[in-house]
Tab-separated table of C-alpha atoms and ligand atoms in Angstrom:
chain	number	residue	atom	x	y	z
A	11	MET	CA	-137.071	-15.640	6.029
A	12	GLN	CA	-136.683	-17.978	3.161
A	13	ALA	CA	-133.975	-19.846	4.835
A	14	VAL	CA	-136.393	-20.583	7.758
A	15	ILE	CA	-139.019	-21.866	5.500
A	16	ASP	CA	-136.719	-24.130	3.595
A	17	TYR	CA	-135.327	-25.394	6.954
A	18	LEU	CA	-138.600	-26.279	8.378
A	19	ARG	CA	-139.429	-28.115	5.065
A	20	GLU	CA	-136.095	-29.935	4.955
A	21	HIS	CA	-136.347	-31.110	8.468
A	22	GLU	CA	-140.085	-32.271	8.448
A	23	GLN	CA	-139.117	-35.894	8.771
A	24	ARG	CA	-136.956	-35.364	11.734
A	25	PHE	CA	-139.618	-33.155	13.547
A	26	VAL	CA	-142.302	-36.035	13.253
A	27	ALA	CA	-139.775	-38.393	14.683
A	28	GLU	CA	-139.123	-35.901	17.605
A	29	LEU	CA	-142.811	-35.541	18.158
A	30	CYS	CA	-142.970	-39.186	18.346
A	31	ASP	CA	-140.171	-39.313	21.108
A	32	TYR	CA	-142.115	-36.774	23.040
A	33	VAL	CA	-145.224	-38.583	22.927
A	34	ARG	CA	-143.603	-41.697	24.233
A	35	PHE	CA	-143.508	-40.340	27.658
A	36	PRO	CA	-146.479	-41.220	29.813
A	37	SER	CA	-146.789	-37.872	31.290
A	38	VAL	CA	-150.218	-38.072	32.954
A	39	SER	CA	-150.541	-35.539	35.655
A	40	ALA	CA	-153.842	-36.919	37.096
A	41	GLN	CA	-152.081	-39.868	38.168
A	42	ALA	CA	-149.357	-40.044	41.024
A	43	GLU	CA	-147.790	-43.231	39.711
A	44	HIS	CA	-146.485	-41.212	36.574
A	45	GLY	CA	-144.508	-38.784	38.876
A	46	GLN	CA	-141.165	-40.310	37.316
A	47	ASP	CA	-142.508	-40.176	33.833
A	48	LEU	CA	-143.438	-36.393	33.928
A	49	ARG	CA	-140.103	-35.758	35.442
A	50	ALA	CA	-138.301	-37.635	32.552
A	51	CYS	CA	-140.730	-36.059	29.963
A	52	ALA	CA	-139.543	-32.544	31.661
A	53	ASP	CA	-135.856	-33.517	31.124
A	54	TRP	CA	-136.406	-34.436	27.521
A	55	VAL	CA	-138.037	-31.072	26.815
A	56	LEU	CA	-135.166	-29.487	28.591
A	57	LYS	CA	-132.431	-31.216	26.662
A	58	HIS	CA	-134.312	-30.422	23.272
A	59	CYS	CA	-134.760	-26.814	24.165
A	60	ARG	CA	-130.823	-26.739	24.866
A	61	GLU	CA	-130.092	-28.682	21.648
A	62	ILE	CA	-131.737	-26.257	19.399
A	63	GLY	CA	-129.926	-23.249	20.947
A	64	LEU	CA	-132.315	-21.868	23.626
A	65	GLU	CA	-131.068	-21.183	27.166
A	66	ALA	CA	-133.056	-23.467	29.043
A	67	ARG	CA	-133.463	-24.371	32.899
A	68	LEU	CA	-135.917	-26.633	34.780
A	69	CYS	CA	-137.613	-25.006	37.749
A	70	PRO	CA	-138.759	-27.224	40.517
A	71	THR	CA	-142.213	-26.465	41.886
A	72	ALA	CA	-144.420	-28.210	44.573
A	73	GLY	CA	-145.702	-30.214	41.794
A	74	ASN	CA	-144.011	-30.897	38.411
A	75	PRO	CA	-141.148	-29.059	37.127
A	76	ILE	CA	-141.766	-25.955	34.568
A	77	ILE	CA	-139.236	-25.366	31.583
A	78	VAL	CA	-138.224	-21.830	31.096
A	79	ALA	CA	-136.232	-21.643	27.740
A	80	ARG	CA	-135.166	-18.372	26.232
A	81	THR	CA	-133.791	-17.289	22.876
A	82	PRO	CA	-130.287	-15.979	23.402
A	83	ARG	CA	-130.407	-12.247	24.239
A	84	ALA	CA	-128.746	-9.535	22.445
A	85	LYS	CA	-125.398	-8.624	24.168
A	86	SER	CA	-125.877	-4.790	23.965
A	87	PRO	CA	-129.636	-3.949	23.806
A	88	GLY	CA	-130.347	-1.165	21.881
A	89	ALA	CA	-133.986	-0.004	21.633
A	90	ARG	CA	-136.250	-2.205	23.693
A	91	ARG	CA	-137.143	-5.365	21.780
A	92	ARG	CA	-140.642	-7.036	21.981
A	93	HIS	CA	-140.855	-9.838	24.101
A	94	PHE	CA	-143.050	-12.625	23.780
A	95	VAL	CA	-143.882	-15.784	26.001
A	96	VAL	CA	-144.953	-19.093	24.312
A	97	TYR	CA	-146.903	-21.306	26.908
A	98	GLY	CA	-147.555	-25.041	26.486
A	99	HIS	CA	-147.907	-28.193	28.623
A	100	TYR	CA	-146.042	-31.290	28.539
A	101	ASP	CA	-148.598	-33.278	30.760
A	102	VAL	CA	-151.324	-35.213	29.189
A	103	GLN	CA	-154.740	-36.723	30.220
A	104	PRO	CA	-155.294	-40.099	31.444
A	105	PRO	CA	-155.347	-42.494	28.460
A	106	GLU	CA	-158.085	-44.920	29.702
A	107	PRO	CA	-160.062	-46.853	28.544
A	108	LEU	CA	-156.993	-48.668	27.103
A	109	ASP	CA	-158.844	-51.205	25.086
A	110	LEU	CA	-160.424	-48.570	22.769
A	111	TRP	CA	-157.111	-47.562	21.550
A	112	SER	CA	-156.258	-48.965	17.893
A	113	SER	CA	-152.492	-48.911	19.143
A	114	PRO	CA	-151.050	-48.201	22.751
A	115	PRO	CA	-151.368	-44.657	23.731
A	116	PHE	CA	-147.620	-44.132	24.554
A	117	GLU	CA	-146.184	-46.013	21.476
A	118	PRO	CA	-146.939	-43.145	18.971
A	119	ARG	CA	-147.340	-44.213	15.150
A	120	VAL	CA	-147.499	-42.509	12.123
A	121	ALA	CA	-150.336	-43.512	9.814
A	122	ASP	CA	-152.204	-41.526	6.964
A	123	GLY	CA	-150.730	-38.262	7.683
A	124	VAL	CA	-151.377	-38.034	11.470
A	125	VAL	CA	-149.278	-39.071	14.445
A	126	LEU	CA	-151.394	-41.178	17.044
A	127	GLY	CA	-150.905	-41.114	20.539
A	128	ARG	CA	-152.023	-39.578	23.963
A	129	GLY	CA	-151.019	-35.925	23.962
A	130	ALA	CA	-149.897	-35.708	20.281
A	131	SER	CA	-152.402	-33.065	19.741
A	132	ASP	CA	-152.953	-31.809	23.330
A	133	ASN	CA	-150.454	-30.357	23.897
A	134	LYS	CA	-147.165	-31.880	22.795
A	135	GLY	CA	-147.479	-31.530	18.795
A	136	GLN	CA	-149.025	-28.064	19.018
A	137	ASN	CA	-146.438	-26.727	21.348
A	138	LEU	CA	-143.505	-28.178	19.783
A	139	ALA	CA	-144.441	-26.595	16.325
A	140	HIS	CA	-143.345	-23.348	17.860
A	141	LEU	CA	-140.180	-24.778	19.268
A	142	MET	CA	-139.452	-25.916	15.672
A	143	ALA	CA	-140.059	-22.625	14.207
A	144	VAL	CA	-137.756	-21.080	16.729
A	145	GLU	CA	-135.090	-23.741	15.841
A	146	ALA	CA	-135.348	-22.806	12.261
A	147	TYR	CA	-134.357	-19.059	13.058
A	148	LEU	CA	-131.532	-20.136	15.392
A	149	LYS	CA	-130.075	-22.916	13.213
A	150	THR	CA	-129.979	-20.847	10.032
A	151	GLY	CA	-128.721	-17.853	11.618
A	152	THR	CA	-131.830	-15.640	10.685
A	153	PRO	CA	-132.121	-12.963	13.365
A	154	LEU	CA	-135.417	-13.305	15.461
A	155	PRO	CA	-137.198	-9.593	15.500
A	156	CYS	CA	-138.127	-10.327	19.061
A	157	ASP	CA	-137.143	-12.078	22.301
A	158	VAL	CA	-139.168	-15.394	22.835
A	159	THR	CA	-139.328	-17.191	26.124
A	160	PHE	CA	-140.981	-20.596	26.280
A	161	VAL	CA	-142.807	-21.531	29.632
A	162	ILE	CA	-143.733	-25.261	29.466
A	163	GLU	CA	-145.413	-26.831	32.556
A	164	GLY	CA	-146.623	-30.055	33.511
A	165	GLU	CA	-149.948	-29.445	35.440
A	166	GLU	CA	-152.252	-27.781	32.909
A	167	GLU	CA	-154.519	-30.855	32.684
A	168	VAL	CA	-154.967	-30.796	36.617
A	169	GLY	CA	-155.502	-26.944	36.786
A	170	SER	CA	-152.096	-25.424	36.714
A	171	ARG	CA	-151.667	-25.479	40.563
A	172	SER	CA	-147.952	-24.420	40.633
A	173	LEU	CA	-147.839	-22.136	37.853
A	174	GLU	CA	-149.693	-19.072	39.395
A	175	SER	CA	-147.024	-18.677	42.315
A	176	PHE	CA	-144.244	-19.272	39.665
A	177	LEU	CA	-145.402	-16.471	37.606
A	178	ARG	CA	-145.349	-14.217	40.495
A	179	GLU	CA	-141.751	-15.076	41.419
A	180	GLN	CA	-140.495	-14.746	37.690
A	181	ARG	CA	-142.583	-11.922	36.950
A	182	ALA	CA	-139.545	-9.850	36.090
A	183	GLU	CA	-138.152	-12.253	33.567
A	184	LEU	CA	-141.664	-13.238	32.048
A	185	GLY	CA	-143.009	-9.791	31.669
A	186	CYS	CA	-143.919	-9.507	27.858
A	187	ASP	CA	-146.182	-7.924	25.063
A	188	ALA	CA	-148.329	-11.028	24.759
A	189	VAL	CA	-148.567	-14.663	25.355
A	190	VAL	CA	-148.806	-17.029	22.560
A	191	ILE	CA	-150.606	-20.419	23.129
A	192	SER	CA	-151.401	-23.021	20.712
A	193	ASP	CA	-153.498	-25.467	22.771
A	194	THR	CA	-157.036	-24.871	21.184
A	195	GLY	CA	-158.589	-25.821	17.720
A	196	MET	CA	-159.641	-24.776	14.489
A	197	PRO	CA	-162.874	-25.725	12.760
A	198	SER	CA	-161.063	-27.514	9.755
A	199	PRO	CA	-157.936	-27.250	8.064
A	200	LYS	CA	-159.346	-24.563	5.715
A	201	HIS	CA	-160.363	-22.495	8.677
A	202	PRO	CA	-157.271	-21.435	10.792
A	203	ALA	CA	-158.583	-19.781	13.785
A	204	LEU	CA	-158.037	-17.215	16.435
A	205	THR	CA	-159.572	-17.930	19.629
A	206	TYR	CA	-160.727	-14.863	21.661
A	207	ALA	CA	-162.624	-16.618	24.561
A	208	LEU	CA	-162.479	-19.705	26.591
A	209	ARG	CA	-164.683	-21.161	28.958
A	210	GLY	CA	-163.642	-21.328	32.617
A	211	ILE	CA	-164.325	-24.354	34.892
A	212	ALA	CA	-164.942	-25.563	38.559
A	213	ALA	CA	-164.282	-29.119	39.358
A	214	CYS	CA	-165.670	-30.882	42.398
A	215	GLU	CA	-166.302	-34.531	43.591
A	216	VAL	CA	-169.638	-35.282	45.362
A	217	THR	CA	-169.715	-38.446	47.376
A	218	LEU	CA	-172.710	-39.788	49.376
A	219	HIS	CA	-172.014	-42.089	52.028
A	220	GLY	CA	-174.414	-44.622	53.309
A	221	PRO	CA	-174.045	-47.806	55.525
A	222	ALA	CA	-170.638	-48.236	57.000
A	223	ARG	CA	-169.798	-51.146	54.633
A	224	ASP	CA	-171.287	-52.846	51.572
A	225	LEU	CA	-174.274	-54.730	52.810
A	226	HIS	CA	-176.127	-57.841	51.567
A	227	SER	CA	-179.091	-56.310	49.414
A	228	GLY	CA	-181.144	-59.278	50.235
A	229	ILE	CA	-180.813	-59.128	53.939
A	230	PHE	CA	-180.983	-55.473	54.370
A	231	GLY	CA	-182.633	-54.131	51.153
A	232	GLY	CA	-185.626	-52.011	51.729
A	233	THR	CA	-184.568	-50.708	55.075
A	234	VAL	CA	-181.699	-48.411	54.315
A	235	ASP	CA	-181.126	-45.952	51.452
A	236	ASN	CA	-179.003	-46.846	48.536
A	237	PRO	CA	-176.271	-44.290	47.934
A	238	ALA	CA	-175.956	-45.117	44.326
A	239	MET	CA	-179.764	-44.599	43.816
A	240	ALA	CA	-179.659	-41.419	46.005
A	241	LEU	CA	-176.875	-39.998	43.927
A	242	CYS	CA	-178.700	-40.661	40.684
A	243	GLN	CA	-181.897	-39.041	42.084
A	244	LEU	CA	-179.834	-35.993	43.260
A	245	LEU	CA	-177.832	-35.423	40.111
A	246	GLY	CA	-181.033	-36.045	38.065
A	247	LYS	CA	-182.389	-32.896	39.554
A	248	LEU	CA	-179.737	-30.730	38.337
A	249	ARG	CA	-180.641	-30.423	34.880
A	250	ASP	CA	-184.075	-29.753	33.320
A	251	LYS	CA	-185.303	-31.484	30.064
A	252	HIS	CA	-184.571	-28.297	28.126
A	253	GLY	CA	-180.856	-28.688	28.920
A	254	ARG	CA	-180.895	-25.692	31.506
A	255	VAL	CA	-178.906	-26.255	34.537
A	256	ALA	CA	-181.390	-26.401	37.519
A	257	ILE	CA	-179.462	-24.849	40.262
A	258	PRO	CA	-180.862	-21.634	41.759
A	259	GLY	CA	-178.416	-18.614	40.638
A	260	PHE	CA	-176.513	-20.542	38.148
A	261	TYR	CA	-177.142	-18.358	35.254
A	262	ASP	CA	-177.163	-15.038	37.426
A	263	ASP	CA	-173.661	-13.637	36.322
A	264	VAL	CA	-173.926	-15.037	32.652
A	265	GLU	CA	-173.216	-12.230	30.084
A	266	PRO	CA	-175.834	-12.609	27.375
A	267	LEU	CA	-174.505	-13.161	23.791
A	268	SER	CA	-174.622	-9.961	21.706
A	269	ALA	CA	-176.606	-9.951	18.501
A	270	TYR	CA	-173.242	-9.220	16.616
A	271	GLU	CA	-171.607	-12.282	18.289
A	272	ARG	CA	-174.527	-14.593	17.365
A	273	LYS	CA	-174.216	-13.218	13.935
A	274	GLN	CA	-170.608	-14.201	13.931
A	275	PHE	CA	-171.395	-17.703	15.333
A	276	ALA	CA	-173.738	-18.485	12.421
A	277	ARG	CA	-171.090	-17.766	9.798
A	278	LEU	CA	-168.799	-20.400	11.116
A	279	PRO	CA	-168.527	-23.738	9.058
A	280	PHE	CA	-170.954	-26.418	10.906
A	281	LYS	CA	-173.102	-28.996	9.719
A	282	ALA	CA	-175.185	-30.566	12.373
A	283	ARG	CA	-175.387	-33.845	10.562
A	284	ASP	CA	-171.508	-34.280	10.344
A	285	TYR	CA	-171.034	-33.092	13.843
A	286	GLN	CA	-173.478	-35.642	15.229
A	287	LYS	CA	-171.792	-38.368	13.270
A	288	LEU	CA	-168.424	-37.340	14.347
A	289	LEU	CA	-169.474	-37.492	17.969
A	290	GLY	CA	-171.492	-40.965	17.710
A	291	VAL	CA	-174.658	-39.738	19.345
A	292	PRO	CA	-178.256	-40.597	18.135
A	293	LYS	CA	-179.417	-36.994	18.499
A	294	LEU	CA	-177.597	-33.675	19.733
A	295	PHE	CA	-178.723	-32.250	23.019
A	296	GLY	CA	-178.153	-28.942	24.581
A	297	GLU	CA	-179.675	-25.795	26.156
A	298	ARG	CA	-182.739	-24.815	24.380
A	299	GLY	CA	-182.598	-21.278	22.465
A	300	PHE	CA	-178.931	-21.732	21.506
A	301	THR	CA	-177.113	-23.141	18.457
A	302	PRO	CA	-174.593	-26.092	19.060
A	303	MET	CA	-171.807	-23.551	18.348
A	304	GLU	CA	-173.082	-21.369	21.081
A	305	GLN	CA	-173.746	-24.281	23.504
A	306	ARG	CA	-170.437	-25.601	22.959
A	307	SER	CA	-168.556	-22.325	23.696
A	308	ALA	CA	-170.468	-19.577	24.999
A	309	ARG	CA	-172.984	-21.194	27.531
A	310	PRO	CA	-172.047	-22.560	30.695
A	311	THR	CA	-172.696	-26.541	31.426
A	312	PHE	CA	-172.853	-28.968	34.322
A	313	GLU	CA	-171.146	-32.211	33.521
A	314	ILE	CA	-170.684	-35.550	35.225
A	315	ASN	CA	-167.148	-36.740	34.254
A	316	GLY	CA	-167.257	-40.022	36.053
A	317	LEU	CA	-169.791	-41.896	38.282
A	318	THR	CA	-168.544	-44.682	40.694
A	319	SER	CA	-170.416	-46.876	43.059
A	320	GLY	CA	-170.649	-50.318	44.113
A	321	TYR	CA	-169.356	-53.552	42.362
A	322	GLN	CA	-167.978	-52.978	38.882
A	323	GLY	CA	-166.363	-56.362	38.240
A	324	GLU	CA	-167.412	-59.207	36.310
A	325	GLY	CA	-170.849	-60.891	36.948
A	326	SER	CA	-173.394	-59.828	39.605
A	327	LYS	CA	-172.994	-59.070	43.280
A	328	THR	CA	-176.069	-58.414	45.289
A	329	ILE	CA	-174.916	-55.489	47.609
A	330	ILE	CA	-176.035	-51.847	48.712
A	331	PRO	CA	-172.912	-49.991	48.301
A	332	ALA	CA	-171.426	-48.164	51.115
A	333	TRP	CA	-170.926	-44.925	49.191
A	334	ALA	CA	-171.462	-43.417	45.779
A	335	ARG	CA	-169.201	-40.835	44.084
A	336	ALA	CA	-169.556	-38.295	40.985
A	337	LYS	CA	-166.561	-36.364	39.551
A	338	ILE	CA	-168.150	-33.116	38.131
A	339	THR	CA	-166.938	-30.100	36.322
A	340	ILE	CA	-168.933	-26.921	35.359
A	341	ARG	CA	-167.857	-24.969	32.380
A	342	LEU	CA	-168.015	-21.141	32.975
A	343	VAL	CA	-168.623	-18.323	30.719
A	344	PRO	CA	-168.130	-14.584	31.285
A	345	ASN	CA	-168.830	-13.190	34.089
A	346	GLN	CA	-169.338	-16.452	36.245
A	347	GLU	CA	-166.644	-16.933	38.912
A	348	PRO	CA	-165.754	-20.327	40.083
A	349	ALA	CA	-165.991	-19.805	43.794
A	350	ARG	CA	-169.300	-18.082	43.504
A	351	VAL	CA	-170.831	-20.777	41.430
A	352	MET	CA	-169.280	-23.445	43.496
A	353	LYS	CA	-170.933	-21.892	46.710
A	354	ARG	CA	-174.346	-22.044	44.637
A	355	VAL	CA	-173.931	-25.699	43.865
A	356	GLN	CA	-172.948	-26.564	47.440
A	357	ARG	CA	-175.970	-24.924	48.807
A	358	HIS	CA	-178.367	-26.673	46.494
A	359	LEU	CA	-176.770	-30.208	47.130
A	360	LYS	CA	-177.024	-29.689	50.681
A	361	LYS	CA	-180.671	-28.851	50.382
A	362	LEU	CA	-181.469	-31.674	48.145
A	363	CYS	CA	-179.610	-34.307	49.818
A	364	PRO	CA	-182.000	-36.674	51.742
A	365	PRO	CA	-181.155	-37.294	55.502
A	366	THR	CA	-180.606	-40.897	54.834
A	367	VAL	CA	-177.190	-40.244	53.399
A	368	ARG	CA	-174.229	-38.050	54.166
A	369	LEU	CA	-173.026	-35.560	51.665
A	370	GLU	CA	-169.298	-35.063	51.222
A	371	LEU	CA	-168.332	-32.377	48.633
A	372	LYS	CA	-164.670	-32.108	47.611
A	373	TRP	CA	-163.646	-28.891	45.884
A	374	ARG	CA	-160.922	-29.502	43.120
A	375	HIS	CA	-159.672	-26.849	41.020
A	376	GLY	CA	-161.065	-23.729	39.255
A	377	ALA	CA	-160.269	-21.190	36.559
A	378	GLU	CA	-162.123	-18.163	35.275
A	379	PRO	CA	-163.552	-17.786	31.810
A	380	TYR	CA	-161.309	-15.727	29.399
A	381	LEU	CA	-162.430	-13.192	26.901
A	382	VAL	CA	-160.241	-10.842	24.969
A	383	SER	CA	-160.995	-8.312	22.088
A	384	PRO	CA	-159.883	-9.558	18.869
A	385	THR	CA	-159.363	-6.337	17.498
A	386	GLY	CA	-155.995	-5.356	18.856
A	387	ALA	CA	-152.725	-5.208	17.132
A	388	GLU	CA	-151.257	-8.476	18.156
A	389	ALA	CA	-154.453	-10.262	17.377
A	390	GLN	CA	-154.158	-8.711	13.864
A	391	ALA	CA	-150.804	-9.849	13.628
A	392	ALA	CA	-151.763	-13.265	14.512
A	393	LEU	CA	-154.442	-13.345	11.895
A	394	ARG	CA	-151.852	-12.265	9.123
A	395	ALA	CA	-149.614	-15.157	10.120
A	396	LEU	CA	-152.468	-17.538	10.217
A	397	ARG	CA	-153.408	-16.516	6.707
A	398	SER	CA	-149.881	-16.783	5.316
A	399	ALA	CA	-149.244	-20.174	6.792
A	400	PHE	CA	-152.502	-21.789	5.858
A	401	GLY	CA	-153.026	-19.957	2.751
A	402	CYS	CA	-156.740	-19.101	3.577
A	403	GLU	CA	-158.878	-16.698	5.453
A	404	PRO	CA	-158.757	-17.245	9.255
A	405	VAL	CA	-161.893	-17.289	11.373
A	406	LEU	CA	-162.420	-15.661	14.934
A	407	ILE	CA	-163.875	-18.132	17.239
A	408	ARG	CA	-164.751	-18.881	20.965
A	409	GLU	CA	-163.806	-22.250	22.389
A	410	GLY	CA	-165.395	-24.351	25.152
A	411	GLY	CA	-162.296	-25.855	26.633
A	412	SER	CA	-160.316	-24.157	29.508
A	413	ILE	CA	-156.659	-23.191	29.964
A	414	PRO	CA	-156.691	-22.324	33.485
A	415	ILE	CA	-153.485	-20.040	33.417
A	416	VAL	CA	-154.712	-17.352	30.845
A	417	ASN	CA	-156.221	-15.066	33.432
A	418	GLU	CA	-153.102	-15.282	35.702
A	419	PHE	CA	-151.163	-14.030	32.371
A	420	LYS	CA	-153.390	-11.126	32.222
A	421	LYS	CA	-153.318	-10.324	36.058
A	422	ILE	CA	-149.595	-10.998	36.813
A	423	LEU	CA	-147.831	-10.430	33.626
A	424	ARG	CA	-150.550	-7.969	32.207
A	425	ALA	CA	-150.429	-9.656	28.943
A	426	ASP	CA	-153.115	-11.016	26.653
A	427	SER	CA	-153.162	-14.405	25.360
A	428	LEU	CA	-152.979	-15.074	21.564
A	429	LEU	CA	-154.666	-18.517	21.091
A	430	VAL	CA	-153.512	-19.861	17.649
A	431	GLY	CA	-154.671	-23.380	18.114
A	432	LEU	CA	-153.671	-26.173	15.662
A	433	ALA	CA	-156.107	-29.050	16.796
A	434	LEU	CA	-158.757	-30.254	14.561
A	435	PRO	CA	-162.285	-31.215	15.815
A	436	ASP	CA	-161.552	-35.036	15.300
A	437	ASP	CA	-158.135	-35.146	16.977
A	438	ASN	CA	-159.747	-36.944	19.867
A	439	ALA	CA	-158.314	-34.840	22.671
A	440	HIS	CA	-159.068	-36.660	26.019
A	441	SER	CA	-160.599	-39.579	24.167
A	442	PRO	CA	-159.128	-42.782	22.949
A	443	ASN	CA	-157.051	-42.759	19.749
A	444	GLU	CA	-155.916	-38.972	20.009
A	445	LYS	CA	-154.124	-37.874	16.979
A	446	PHE	CA	-152.308	-34.796	15.424
A	447	ASP	CA	-152.563	-33.920	11.938
A	448	LEU	CA	-148.997	-33.678	10.256
A	449	GLY	CA	-150.419	-30.935	7.927
A	450	CYS	CA	-151.450	-28.755	11.161
A	451	PHE	CA	-147.919	-29.521	12.526
A	452	ALA	CA	-146.188	-28.113	9.427
A	453	LYS	CA	-148.479	-25.310	8.949
A	454	GLY	CA	-148.309	-24.550	12.525
A	455	GLN	CA	-144.351	-24.289	12.482
A	456	LEU	CA	-144.778	-22.070	9.396
A	457	MET	CA	-147.445	-19.888	11.248
A	458	SER	CA	-145.068	-19.470	14.254
A	459	ALA	CA	-142.203	-18.410	11.842
A	460	TYR	CA	-144.436	-15.775	10.389
A	461	LEU	CA	-145.775	-14.783	13.804
A	462	TRP	CA	-142.562	-13.446	15.058
A	463	GLN	CA	-142.230	-11.320	11.938
A	464	GLU	CA	-145.720	-10.129	12.084
A	465	LEU	CA	-145.637	-9.296	15.844
A	466	SER	CA	-142.497	-7.378	15.447
A	467	ARG	CA	-143.600	-5.031	12.690
A	468	GLY	CA	-144.345	-1.367	13.185
B	526	BES	N1	-156.010	-27.719	25.298
B	526	BES	C1	-157.066	-27.931	26.221
B	526	BES	C2	-158.158	-26.819	26.200
B	526	BES	C3	-159.044	-26.482	24.957
B	526	BES	C4	-159.162	-27.528	24.330
B	526	BES	C5	-159.254	-25.217	24.886
B	526	BES	C6	-159.971	-27.279	23.052
B	526	BES	C7	-159.974	-24.864	23.831
B	526	BES	C8	-160.304	-26.019	22.713
B	526	BES	C9	-156.470	-27.958	27.392
B	526	BES	O1	-155.176	-28.869	27.507
B	526	BES	C10	-157.556	-28.721	28.330
B	526	BES	O2	-158.097	-29.719	28.100
B	526	BES	N2	-157.679	-28.142	29.482
B	526	BES	C11	-158.447	-28.607	30.555
B	526	BES	C12	-158.365	-27.823	31.715
B	526	BES	C13	-158.902	-28.594	33.092
B	526	BES	C14	-158.541	-29.901	33.199
B	526	BES	C15	-158.352	-27.746	34.202
B	526	BES	C16	-160.045	-28.852	30.108
B	526	BES	O3	-160.343	-27.843	29.275
B	526	BES	O4	-160.695	-29.744	30.350
B	527	MN	MN1	-156.432	-30.977	27.564
């Protein structure tokens, strides 16, 4: 094991350079124009996996290809070895708005102990840390105590559309004792974390159609409805002033937080002032009766992600827009179901929509919330690995983000996910100036190296 640890330290600089190479691909899955970039990025991952000694292949899908890379298996298998899948994604969120980046999002740069660039934290750096730990085993000839298979996909940020059927097809090969994922966060460098719950998601687009074309607002204004105004009024009715979502039945299936969990939440490091400053808001806002920690991970929300209508260019243009559109995502908690919630949303929108505009609702993607008991043997092993690598006591947390595929891992592979995230709260995931902390990168590699030992004990 010492050889592995030494290898990781000796190759630290090269690992940082490789992370930069990885971040240089604009692998934006939401934008069709980046199809070639996603393909090139997948090829880079494939090549990298082969170079470090993995048996790797590129699996085409209806969407972006998936990389499957395995540690070499023993020729004459004796007792059944434990098998773990490491999941990650090479696609990234759109980098816009570009003018807010201190340097171009796909020209990664190392500064003050971080790598800056879209995808550095979510998820390229975090996933790469595991590849580097396995490289250290393979290159130093240190026997791995278990079999490891990497599954790295390119559609996570758009709902993992192709992965589910892929898992079904490859079920025999991917069957495993647990799935290891570093694609979540930790409260601070002194609080490495095991995440035991994620929120689910339901995404849709709401469009209100008004006149057949943009109209002169002076000549016609006053006689027709304005879709932008109608949309604002409609959306305005969906949340009350106490932060409760005002859609009938929205909270029906929500599992209340136990007193025990609320006590655990209260123990996590959190300073409302620092949090508010980090986010740059004049005042925090959230559902009444819950702490910010609870609001951001254990309560459902209704968010407008984008709002578009009319003229967005320079100067003024006096029109009544032909249409107005909102991109919406709803975060779900146990035991809400995406389809059921969506139905309730649709029913309510139809009810509220005035007859002066036409409502169009496009369902995009959905994922169920995830919750697993952190008391199992694998979770305990992960906690030990985190403790060894970071040199301090890990915490158990629930996270507000979603990783759409974790429930399919459970259903199809019958495996729980060990969420050992390496992102810090100020990593700017999905925001301008995303970065990944090099301390987290190095400790993440160590954590992964320890993890294979810990998971294979007993
Ligand atoms: N890494 C995130 C999910 C995450 C972030 C979980 C922080 C917990 C803490 C992941 O890449 C992500 O952003 N997922 C999307 C999924 C969606 C587009 C279907 C999300 O949560 O918005
Ligand atoms: Mn993400």
